[in-house]
Short mmCIF file of C-alpha atoms and ligand atoms in Angstrom, two decimals:
data_model
loop_
_atom_site.label_atom_id
_atom_site.label_comp_id
_atom_site.label_asym_id
_atom_site.label_seq_id
_atom_site.Cartn_x
_atom_site.Cartn_y
_atom_site.Cartn_z
CA MET Y 66 16.84 -25.97 7.09
CA THR Y 67 18.69 -29.20 7.03
CA SER Y 68 19.72 -29.16 3.70
CA LYS Y 69 20.88 -25.28 3.98
CA THR Y 70 22.55 -26.60 7.18
CA SER Y 71 24.59 -29.15 4.97
CA SER Y 72 25.07 -27.58 2.19
CA ARG Y 73 26.93 -24.25 4.09
CA ARG Y 74 29.29 -27.06 5.52
CA GLN Y 75 30.12 -28.86 2.72
CA PHE Y 76 30.39 -25.10 0.89
CA LEU Y 77 33.46 -24.61 3.48
CA VAL Y 78 35.07 -27.95 3.30
CA GLY Y 79 34.72 -28.71 -0.19
CA ALA Y 80 37.39 -24.76 -0.75
CA ALA Y 81 39.13 -25.48 2.64
CA SER Y 82 40.53 -29.03 1.40
CA ALA Y 83 40.70 -27.92 -2.25
CA GLY Y 84 42.76 -25.51 -2.13
CA VAL Y 85 41.03 -23.18 -3.64
CA ALA Y 86 43.16 -19.98 -5.58
CA PHE Y 87 41.53 -17.21 -5.99
CA PRO Y 88 42.94 -15.02 -8.65
CA THR Y 89 44.61 -12.22 -6.22
CA ALA Y 90 47.36 -11.26 -8.75
CA SER Y 91 49.66 -8.24 -7.56
CA ARG Y 92 48.79 -6.55 -11.78
CA ALA Y 93 52.63 -5.32 -11.22
CA GLY Y 94 52.60 -1.75 -13.76
CA ASP Y 95 48.58 -2.31 -14.29
CA PRO Y 96 47.70 1.54 -16.24
CA LEU Y 97 45.13 1.17 -14.83
CA ILE Y 98 46.88 1.31 -10.84
CA THR Y 99 49.86 3.45 -12.10
CA GLU Y 100 48.95 6.05 -13.75
CA VAL Y 101 46.43 8.95 -13.32
CA GLN Y 102 43.07 8.68 -14.77
CA ASP Y 103 40.58 10.59 -16.87
CA TRP Y 104 37.84 9.98 -14.64
CA ALA Y 105 39.96 10.86 -11.97
CA ILE Y 106 40.47 14.52 -13.64
CA GLY Y 107 38.06 17.19 -12.81
CA HIS Y 108 34.33 16.66 -12.12
CA GLY Y 109 32.12 13.97 -12.87
CA ASP Y 110 28.05 14.88 -13.29
CA GLY Y 111 26.08 17.17 -11.36
CA VAL Y 112 23.61 15.59 -9.34
CA ASP Y 113 21.09 17.43 -11.34
CA ALA Y 114 21.68 15.73 -14.31
CA SER Y 115 20.03 12.71 -14.46
CA PRO Y 116 16.86 13.64 -12.10
CA TYR Y 117 16.12 9.88 -12.48
CA GLY Y 118 18.08 7.87 -12.44
CA LEU Y 119 19.25 5.02 -15.49
CA PRO Y 120 21.65 2.88 -16.00
CA ILE Y 121 25.11 3.40 -16.58
CA SER Y 122 25.67 3.32 -20.75
CA HIS Y 123 27.93 -0.04 -19.75
CA GLU Y 124 25.20 -1.93 -18.79
CA SER Y 125 22.52 -1.10 -22.00
CA HIS Y 126 23.11 -4.59 -22.74
CA VAL Y 127 21.04 -5.58 -20.02
CA VAL Y 128 17.42 -5.37 -21.13
CA ARG Y 129 14.61 -6.95 -21.98
CA ARG Y 130 14.25 -8.78 -25.27
CA ASN Y 131 12.26 -10.53 -27.21
CA VAL Y 132 11.85 -13.38 -29.05
CA GLU Y 133 11.84 -12.65 -32.90
CA TRP Y 134 8.88 -15.74 -33.46
CA LEU Y 135 7.50 -15.02 -30.94
CA THR Y 136 6.69 -11.61 -30.90
CA ALA Y 137 5.05 -11.69 -34.75
CA ASP Y 138 3.63 -7.79 -33.88
CA THR Y 139 4.49 -6.30 -30.38
CA ILE Y 140 0.80 -5.11 -29.39
CA SER Y 141 -0.77 -8.82 -28.02
CA SER Y 142 3.04 -10.11 -27.41
CA ILE Y 143 5.30 -10.86 -23.92
CA ASN Y 144 9.07 -9.66 -24.32
CA PHE Y 145 11.50 -11.84 -21.22
CA THR Y 146 13.01 -10.59 -18.06
CA PRO Y 147 16.89 -11.16 -18.53
CA ILE Y 148 17.61 -12.59 -15.63
CA HIS Y 149 21.38 -14.12 -16.39
CA ALA Y 150 22.64 -10.74 -15.76
CA LEU Y 151 20.09 -9.99 -12.12
CA GLU Y 152 21.43 -10.76 -8.29
CA GLY Y 153 19.99 -10.75 -6.10
CA THR Y 154 16.43 -11.65 -6.17
CA ILE Y 155 14.70 -8.47 -7.19
CA THR Y 156 13.64 -7.40 -10.08
CA PRO Y 157 14.16 -3.66 -10.90
CA GLN Y 158 10.80 -2.74 -13.19
CA GLY Y 159 12.34 -1.43 -15.29
CA VAL Y 160 13.34 -4.74 -16.97
CA GLY Y 161 10.29 -6.41 -15.51
CA PHE Y 162 9.29 -8.95 -18.66
CA GLU Y 163 5.91 -7.32 -20.07
CA ARG Y 164 2.78 -9.43 -21.34
CA HIS Y 165 0.13 -8.18 -23.13
CA HIS Y 166 -2.54 -8.48 -24.87
CA SER Y 167 -4.13 -5.16 -26.29
CA GLY Y 168 -1.08 -3.39 -25.53
CA ALA Y 169 0.12 -1.71 -21.70
CA ILE Y 170 -2.79 1.77 -21.67
CA ASP Y 171 -1.98 4.96 -20.58
CA LEU Y 172 -3.41 5.32 -17.98
CA SER Y 173 -3.55 8.41 -14.88
CA LYS Y 174 -5.17 8.11 -11.32
CA PRO Y 175 -7.58 11.19 -11.79
CA ASP Y 176 -8.88 8.57 -14.72
CA TYR Y 177 -8.78 5.56 -12.76
CA ARG Y 178 -11.28 3.72 -11.23
CA LEU Y 179 -11.90 0.24 -9.67
CA MET Y 180 -15.57 -0.77 -9.03
CA ILE Y 181 -16.62 -4.00 -6.90
CA ASN Y 182 -20.16 -5.27 -7.74
CA GLY Y 183 -22.00 -8.73 -8.33
CA LEU Y 184 -23.14 -10.44 -5.10
CA VAL Y 185 -22.21 -7.97 -2.80
CA ASP Y 186 -24.08 -5.81 0.24
CA GLN Y 187 -23.17 -2.14 -1.12
CA PRO Y 188 -21.11 -2.21 -4.75
CA LEU Y 189 -18.48 0.13 -4.40
CA VAL Y 190 -16.48 2.68 -6.41
CA PHE Y 191 -13.04 3.73 -5.38
CA THR Y 192 -10.99 5.85 -6.53
CA TYR Y 193 -7.00 5.96 -6.71
CA GLU Y 194 -7.09 7.94 -3.83
CA ASP Y 195 -9.74 6.06 -1.67
CA ILE Y 196 -7.51 3.03 -2.47
CA GLU Y 197 -4.74 4.97 -0.40
CA ARG Y 198 -6.60 5.25 2.83
CA PHE Y 199 -6.77 1.02 3.89
CA PRO Y 200 -4.38 0.08 5.47
CA ARG Y 201 -1.84 -1.34 3.45
CA GLU Y 202 1.24 -3.72 3.51
CA ASN Y 203 4.35 -4.34 1.95
CA HIS Y 204 4.95 -7.96 0.35
CA VAL Y 205 7.67 -9.61 -2.07
CA TYR Y 206 6.53 -12.00 -4.19
CA PHE Y 207 7.39 -13.76 -7.80
CA CYS Y 208 5.30 -12.96 -10.30
CA GLU Y 209 5.37 -15.47 -13.47
CA CYS Y 210 3.57 -16.14 -16.79
CA ALA Y 211 1.85 -20.12 -17.32
CA ALA Y 212 3.21 -20.22 -20.51
CA ASN Y 213 7.43 -19.84 -19.13
CA SER Y 214 8.85 -22.70 -20.41
CA GLY Y 215 6.52 -23.32 -22.77
CA MET Y 216 8.99 -23.11 -26.06
CA GLU Y 217 10.65 -26.07 -24.84
CA TRP Y 218 8.49 -28.63 -23.96
CA ASN Y 219 9.05 -30.62 -27.60
CA GLY Y 220 12.61 -30.13 -27.17
CA ALA Y 221 15.28 -27.65 -25.69
CA GLN Y 222 14.71 -23.90 -28.03
CA LEU Y 223 16.11 -21.10 -26.82
CA ASN Y 224 19.56 -20.10 -26.29
CA GLY Y 225 19.29 -18.25 -23.21
CA ALA Y 226 17.54 -18.56 -19.64
CA GLN Y 227 16.11 -15.03 -20.60
CA PHE Y 228 14.14 -17.06 -22.94
CA THR Y 229 13.18 -20.04 -20.82
CA HIS Y 230 12.94 -19.18 -17.90
CA GLY Y 231 12.80 -14.76 -18.62
CA MET Y 232 9.25 -14.79 -17.79
CA ILE Y 233 9.26 -13.86 -15.02
CA HIS Y 234 9.32 -10.83 -11.77
CA ASN Y 235 10.26 -10.73 -8.53
CA MET Y 236 9.25 -7.39 -6.55
CA GLU Y 237 8.36 -5.90 -3.18
CA TYR Y 238 4.61 -4.98 -4.07
CA THR Y 239 3.04 -2.15 -2.01
CA GLY Y 240 -0.61 -2.53 -1.14
CA VAL Y 241 -4.35 -3.27 -0.16
CA PRO Y 242 -5.14 -6.66 1.00
CA LEU Y 243 -8.22 -7.16 -1.52
CA ARG Y 244 -10.24 -8.80 1.64
CA LEU Y 245 -10.79 -5.61 3.11
CA LEU Y 246 -12.45 -3.83 0.04
CA LEU Y 247 -14.38 -7.20 -0.60
CA GLU Y 248 -14.99 -7.03 2.97
CA GLU Y 249 -16.27 -2.99 2.67
CA ALA Y 250 -18.25 -3.61 -0.30
CA GLY Y 251 -20.12 -6.71 1.97
CA VAL Y 252 -19.75 -10.25 -0.06
CA GLN Y 253 -22.89 -11.74 -0.25
CA THR Y 254 -22.69 -16.12 1.37
CA ALA Y 255 -23.83 -16.93 -2.54
CA GLY Y 256 -20.67 -14.96 -4.12
CA LYS Y 257 -18.17 -17.86 -4.66
CA TRP Y 258 -15.35 -16.58 -6.69
CA VAL Y 259 -14.94 -13.42 -8.07
CA PHE Y 260 -14.85 -12.19 -11.34
CA VAL Y 261 -11.62 -9.46 -12.00
CA GLU Y 262 -10.48 -7.52 -15.50
CA GLY Y 263 -8.74 -5.03 -16.64
CA ALA Y 264 -9.06 -1.58 -18.42
CA ASP Y 265 -7.59 -2.34 -21.35
CA ALA Y 266 -9.02 -3.55 -24.92
CA SER Y 267 -8.85 -7.23 -23.58
CA SER Y 268 -9.73 -6.66 -20.44
CA ASN Y 269 -7.97 -10.11 -19.62
CA GLY Y 270 -10.98 -11.18 -17.67
CA ARG Y 271 -10.74 -14.88 -15.15
CA SER Y 272 -12.38 -15.85 -12.35
CA ILE Y 273 -10.24 -16.20 -9.05
CA PRO Y 274 -11.93 -19.10 -6.34
CA LEU Y 275 -13.33 -16.61 -2.91
CA ASP Y 276 -11.22 -18.50 -0.78
CA LYS Y 277 -7.39 -16.52 -2.58
CA ALA Y 278 -9.53 -13.09 -3.63
CA LEU Y 279 -9.96 -12.92 0.54
CA GLY Y 280 -6.43 -15.35 1.06
CA ASP Y 281 -3.96 -13.38 0.26
CA CYS Y 282 -4.25 -11.14 -2.67
CA LEU Y 283 -3.56 -7.87 -3.02
CA VAL Y 284 -4.83 -4.79 -5.00
CA ALA Y 285 -0.57 -3.55 -5.11
CA PHE Y 286 -0.22 0.37 -6.67
CA LYS Y 287 3.58 0.88 -5.27
CA ALA Y 288 6.80 -1.88 -7.42
CA ASN Y 289 9.76 -1.69 -5.11
CA GLY Y 290 9.39 1.53 -3.49
CA GLU Y 291 8.07 3.66 -6.61
CA ALA Y 292 4.25 3.71 -8.54
CA LEU Y 293 3.63 0.76 -11.24
CA ARG Y 294 5.71 1.18 -14.84
CA LYS Y 295 2.67 1.85 -17.23
CA GLU Y 296 3.73 -2.04 -18.94
CA HIS Y 297 3.22 -3.45 -15.49
CA GLY Y 298 -0.44 -2.35 -14.52
CA TYR Y 299 0.23 1.64 -13.29
CA PRO Y 300 -1.98 3.18 -11.54
CA VAL Y 301 -3.31 -0.32 -10.27
CA ARG Y 302 -2.70 -3.88 -10.51
CA LEU Y 303 -3.43 -7.27 -8.78
CA VAL Y 304 -1.06 -9.09 -7.51
CA VAL Y 305 -2.18 -12.85 -6.68
CA PRO Y 306 0.69 -14.47 -4.85
CA GLY Y 307 1.73 -18.09 -6.67
CA TRP Y 308 -0.37 -18.11 -8.96
CA GLU Y 309 -0.13 -17.87 -12.71
CA GLY Y 310 0.90 -14.32 -14.59
CA ASN Y 311 -2.38 -14.56 -16.21
CA LEU Y 312 -4.44 -13.35 -13.11
CA TRP Y 313 -2.65 -10.73 -12.05
CA ILE Y 314 -4.25 -8.08 -13.71
CA LYS Y 315 -3.17 -5.50 -15.09
CA TRP Y 316 -5.16 -1.85 -14.73
CA LEU Y 317 -7.47 -3.49 -12.83
CA ARG Y 318 -10.99 -1.69 -12.97
CA ARG Y 319 -13.54 -4.36 -11.78
CA ILE Y 320 -13.72 -7.45 -9.29
CA GLU Y 321 -17.17 -8.94 -9.54
CA VAL Y 322 -17.95 -10.87 -7.12
CA THR Y 323 -20.04 -14.07 -8.45
CA LYS Y 324 -21.25 -17.73 -8.09
CA GLY Y 325 -19.41 -19.42 -10.65
CA PRO Y 326 -16.54 -18.86 -12.20
CA VAL Y 327 -17.07 -17.21 -15.56
CA GLU Y 328 -15.27 -19.86 -18.02
CA THR Y 329 -13.41 -16.42 -20.18
CA LYS Y 330 -11.49 -17.39 -23.17
CA GLU Y 331 -8.29 -16.90 -20.94
CA GLU Y 332 -9.69 -19.71 -19.33
CA THR Y 333 -11.22 -22.62 -21.83
CA SER Y 334 -9.18 -22.23 -24.63
CA LYS Y 335 -6.70 -20.80 -23.49
CA TYR Y 336 -4.48 -21.36 -20.01
CA THR Y 337 -5.67 -24.90 -20.07
CA ASP Y 338 -3.46 -28.15 -20.52
CA LEU Y 339 -4.58 -30.93 -23.10
CA LEU Y 340 -2.93 -34.19 -21.49
CA GLY Y 341 -2.35 -36.89 -23.95
CA SER Y 342 -5.33 -38.43 -23.41
CA GLY Y 343 -7.55 -34.92 -24.44
CA ILE Y 344 -9.07 -34.25 -21.40
CA ALA Y 345 -7.57 -30.71 -20.75
CA ARG Y 346 -6.51 -30.07 -17.04
CA LYS Y 347 -8.09 -26.53 -15.98
CA TRP Y 348 -7.75 -23.58 -12.93
CA THR Y 349 -3.75 -25.15 -12.81
CA TRP Y 350 -3.12 -21.45 -11.38
CA GLU Y 351 -0.63 -22.82 -9.19
CA MET Y 352 2.87 -21.66 -10.46
CA ASP Y 353 4.28 -25.63 -9.32
CA ALA Y 354 8.29 -25.62 -7.85
CA LYS Y 355 10.80 -24.60 -9.91
CA SER Y 356 14.25 -23.21 -10.44
CA VAL Y 357 17.19 -22.71 -13.28
CA ILE Y 358 20.56 -21.75 -13.56
CA THR Y 359 21.58 -18.18 -14.60
CA ALA Y 360 25.22 -18.44 -15.12
CA PRO Y 361 27.34 -19.62 -16.20
CA SER Y 362 24.28 -19.70 -18.77
CA PRO Y 363 24.50 -19.57 -23.18
CA GLN Y 364 24.44 -16.30 -22.41
CA MET Y 365 27.12 -16.06 -19.37
CA PRO Y 366 29.71 -18.40 -20.86
CA ILE Y 367 32.72 -18.84 -18.57
CA ARG Y 368 35.11 -16.20 -19.86
CA HIS Y 369 37.96 -16.90 -16.58
CA GLY Y 370 39.33 -20.33 -17.29
CA THR Y 371 39.55 -23.40 -14.74
CA GLY Y 372 39.38 -22.17 -10.36
CA PRO Y 373 37.24 -20.86 -9.15
CA LEU Y 374 33.68 -20.42 -10.52
CA VAL Y 375 30.33 -19.18 -9.19
CA ILE Y 376 27.46 -21.64 -10.13
CA THR Y 377 24.69 -19.20 -9.61
CA GLY Y 378 20.41 -19.66 -10.00
CA LEU Y 379 17.06 -18.39 -9.03
CA ALA Y 380 14.10 -21.55 -7.17
CA TRP Y 381 11.02 -20.19 -6.59
CA SER Y 382 7.72 -22.57 -5.29
CA GLY Y 383 3.80 -20.88 -5.83
CA ARG Y 384 2.91 -23.27 -3.36
CA GLY Y 385 5.08 -22.23 -0.22
CA ALA Y 386 9.06 -21.08 -0.61
CA ILE Y 387 11.56 -23.00 -1.46
CA GLU Y 388 13.46 -24.97 1.58
CA GLY Y 389 16.79 -26.88 -0.83
CA VAL Y 390 17.82 -26.70 -4.44
CA ASP Y 391 20.67 -29.62 -5.72
CA ILE Y 392 22.57 -28.92 -8.19
CA SER Y 393 23.57 -31.72 -10.79
CA LEU Y 394 27.52 -30.81 -13.08
CA ASP Y 395 26.76 -34.45 -15.04
CA GLY Y 396 23.35 -34.66 -16.04
CA GLY Y 397 21.48 -35.54 -13.49
CA VAL Y 398 23.60 -38.03 -12.03
CA ASN Y 399 25.14 -37.02 -8.93
CA TRP Y 400 23.64 -34.39 -6.85
CA THR Y 401 25.18 -31.58 -4.74
CA PRO Y 402 23.76 -29.11 -2.09
CA ALA Y 403 23.55 -25.70 -3.00
CA ARG Y 404 23.79 -22.65 -0.72
CA LEU Y 405 20.37 -20.71 -0.86
CA ASP Y 406 21.34 -16.85 -0.29
CA GLY Y 407 19.09 -14.63 2.78
CA GLN Y 408 15.85 -16.58 3.97
CA ALA Y 409 14.01 -18.06 1.50
CA ARG Y 410 10.72 -16.29 0.96
CA ALA Y 411 7.35 -18.11 0.41
CA LYS Y 412 5.51 -17.41 -3.44
CA ALA Y 413 9.15 -15.36 -4.12
CA LEU Y 414 12.84 -16.00 -5.57
CA THR Y 415 15.22 -17.84 -3.71
CA ARG Y 416 18.65 -16.82 -4.96
CA PHE Y 417 21.52 -20.22 -4.74
CA TYR Y 418 25.01 -20.20 -5.46
CA LEU Y 419 27.73 -23.58 -5.86
CA ASP Y 420 30.74 -22.09 -5.16
CA HIS Y 421 32.81 -24.63 -7.07
CA VAL Y 422 36.72 -25.50 -8.36
CA TRP Y 423 36.46 -25.92 -12.29
CA ASP Y 424 38.81 -28.08 -14.05
CA GLY Y 425 38.51 -27.31 -17.28
CA GLY Y 426 36.00 -29.76 -18.13
CA GLN Y 427 32.73 -30.07 -20.23
CA MET Y 428 30.16 -29.97 -17.46
CA LEU Y 429 25.92 -30.67 -17.76
CA LEU Y 430 25.01 -28.51 -15.45
CA GLN Y 431 21.17 -28.40 -13.65
CA SER Y 432 19.34 -26.85 -10.75
CA ARG Y 433 16.42 -29.42 -9.10
CA ALA Y 434 14.75 -27.02 -6.37
CA ARG Y 435 12.36 -28.67 -3.48
CA ASP Y 436 9.15 -26.79 -1.46
CA SER Y 437 8.27 -26.12 1.60
CA THR Y 438 5.78 -29.07 0.77
CA GLY Y 439 8.11 -31.81 -0.14
CA TYR Y 440 7.44 -31.65 -4.18
CA VAL Y 441 11.06 -31.94 -5.89
CA GLN Y 442 10.81 -30.99 -9.55
CA PRO Y 443 10.35 -32.93 -12.00
CA LYS Y 444 12.20 -34.18 -15.32
CA LYS Y 445 11.57 -33.19 -19.22
CA ASP Y 446 10.53 -36.60 -19.27
CA ASP Y 447 8.68 -37.58 -16.23
CA LEU Y 448 6.81 -34.48 -16.68
CA ARG Y 449 5.93 -35.34 -20.56
CA ARG Y 450 4.57 -38.65 -19.06
CA VAL Y 451 2.13 -37.07 -17.59
CA ARG Y 452 1.36 -34.63 -19.69
CA GLY Y 453 1.81 -35.05 -23.18
CA LEU Y 454 3.09 -33.26 -25.44
CA ASN Y 455 0.74 -30.09 -26.69
CA SER Y 456 0.91 -28.44 -23.34
CA THR Y 457 2.24 -24.63 -23.69
CA TYR Y 458 1.27 -23.67 -20.13
CA HIS Y 459 3.27 -24.95 -16.47
CA ASN Y 460 6.72 -26.60 -18.10
CA ASN Y 461 9.06 -26.96 -14.49
CA ALA Y 462 10.72 -29.46 -15.54
CA ILE Y 463 14.37 -29.31 -15.20
CA GLN Y 464 16.68 -27.07 -17.58
CA THR Y 465 20.32 -28.87 -18.56
CA TRP Y 466 23.21 -26.23 -19.78
CA TRP Y 467 25.95 -28.21 -22.04
CA VAL Y 468 29.41 -26.11 -20.77
CA ASN Y 469 32.73 -27.22 -22.74
CA ALA Y 470 35.48 -26.97 -22.19
CA GLU Y 471 36.25 -23.23 -23.83
CA GLY Y 472 33.57 -22.48 -21.61
CA MET Y 473 30.18 -21.64 -23.54
CA VAL Y 474 26.89 -23.08 -23.29
CA GLU Y 475 24.68 -24.26 -24.81
CA ASN Y 476 20.93 -25.69 -24.29
CA VAL Y 477 20.96 -29.33 -24.52
CA GLU Y 478 18.27 -31.56 -23.05
CA VAL Y 479 19.13 -34.65 -21.47
CA ALA Y 480 17.36 -38.56 -21.59
N1 MTE K 559 -3.99 -7.57 -17.67
C1 MTE K 559 -4.29 -6.79 -18.41
N2 MTE K 559 -5.36 -6.35 -17.81
N3 MTE K 559 -4.51 -7.17 -19.69
C2 MTE K 559 -3.83 -7.79 -19.35
O1 MTE K 559 -2.62 -8.84 -21.75
N4 MTE K 559 -1.41 -9.67 -18.87
C3 MTE K 559 -1.62 -10.62 -18.20
C4 MTE K 559 -1.69 -10.85 -16.29
N5 MTE K 559 -2.46 -9.54 -16.55
C5 MTE K 559 -2.67 -8.84 -18.53
C6 MTE K 559 -2.98 -8.17 -17.40
C7 MTE K 559 -0.41 -12.21 -18.04
S1 MTE K 559 -1.17 -13.94 -19.26
C8 MTE K 559 0.80 -12.08 -17.60
S2 MTE K 559 2.13 -13.18 -17.90
C9 MTE K 559 0.93 -10.82 -16.08
O2 MTE K 559 0.31 -9.97 -16.65
C10 MTE K 559 2.60 -9.88 -16.75
O3 MTE K 559 2.28 -8.77 -16.38
P1 MTE K 559 3.97 -8.27 -16.45
O4 MTE K 559 3.18 -7.36 -17.69
O5 MTE K 559 3.86 -7.06 -15.78
O6 MTE K 559 5.07 -9.00 -16.36
CO1 CO K 560 0.94 -14.98 -19.27
#
């Protein structure tokens, strides 16, 4: 709250005292003003031209993209959300990154079944229609793959926020609290964990402590108001707020209440972090506070020259809400509080802005998030000191973009 108020004041004072000249030229004689244009003569498309609306052709570059050397085959693969080109906080499903271990399956509602078994009083099988009859809720949450920014551990590598930070999306989910379905089956006192798996060949089985399962997990069937897309787990996926994306089981088919964790491949050889000591960190479910400047960034250079420049980005924490974001223009020497946009929601993306006046000088842009637990996003070297260099997952370090005098932007690291 404090940082929000003070950053706002700073913005207003800064803008007023600098006497910012916003671009308001009269553009006398501009034919786009003085001439009648083609699109104003005759008719546009009729209402039935696209029963399901798609982005206009001029925006066809705003798509998921992959990194060639990461995508040996597209079946067990990943692509990235174009976060550099989006605004606000909600990710449209059509550009939300995808991560499949054995491809996206086509599962219809009539063929859908969800089984709850194991240490329960009454094993149950739900159809899609059964799930729709339980009380439902709507919540906005981010889903971040544990491997997001993983390629950046050993040095600056990928040139674009889409590639360094795009294994994330943020949607409004409609679903039934998992707790209600578990209560229906009746969890026995010996049950301390749930094992969750999907209907795809990989099954992506993971163990989740019962407390979390009875907490804020959702059995979701809608995202951003419409049915889940096939690639996001149609017709039903698990939403595990604030926890690594790997636990968000798509095409959710079975929930087994167990005494202990199952220790599948996904929680032993994968999704653990090998420290410098040779010991692996395990059960690292929560996503630590993190942020990135989405513009300017390598895919979003400054094209308008000096003067007013909107610096913007996204911040999030799996432990709670974002309390503040600081921005540095000089590689972390000096910091200015950013303006947080709207209400910072727990376990969801928060948009931030710094309304800056660019003098055309070079900048080393950084953002640093702080969450409601007081945790502050670390510098890359500080994270490496604790975790070593063997890690892939859970890299939440501060990102640096180098902006040159031409406004071009590169991914760099500062010591
Ligand atoms: N669930 C199933 N059934 N199969 C999978 O391959 N991939 C997991 C998780 N759930 C996966 C899955 C991983 S690693 C991530 S990061 C998220 O789904 C990605 O969700 P998305 O594809 O909707 O972005
Ligand atoms: Co993942």
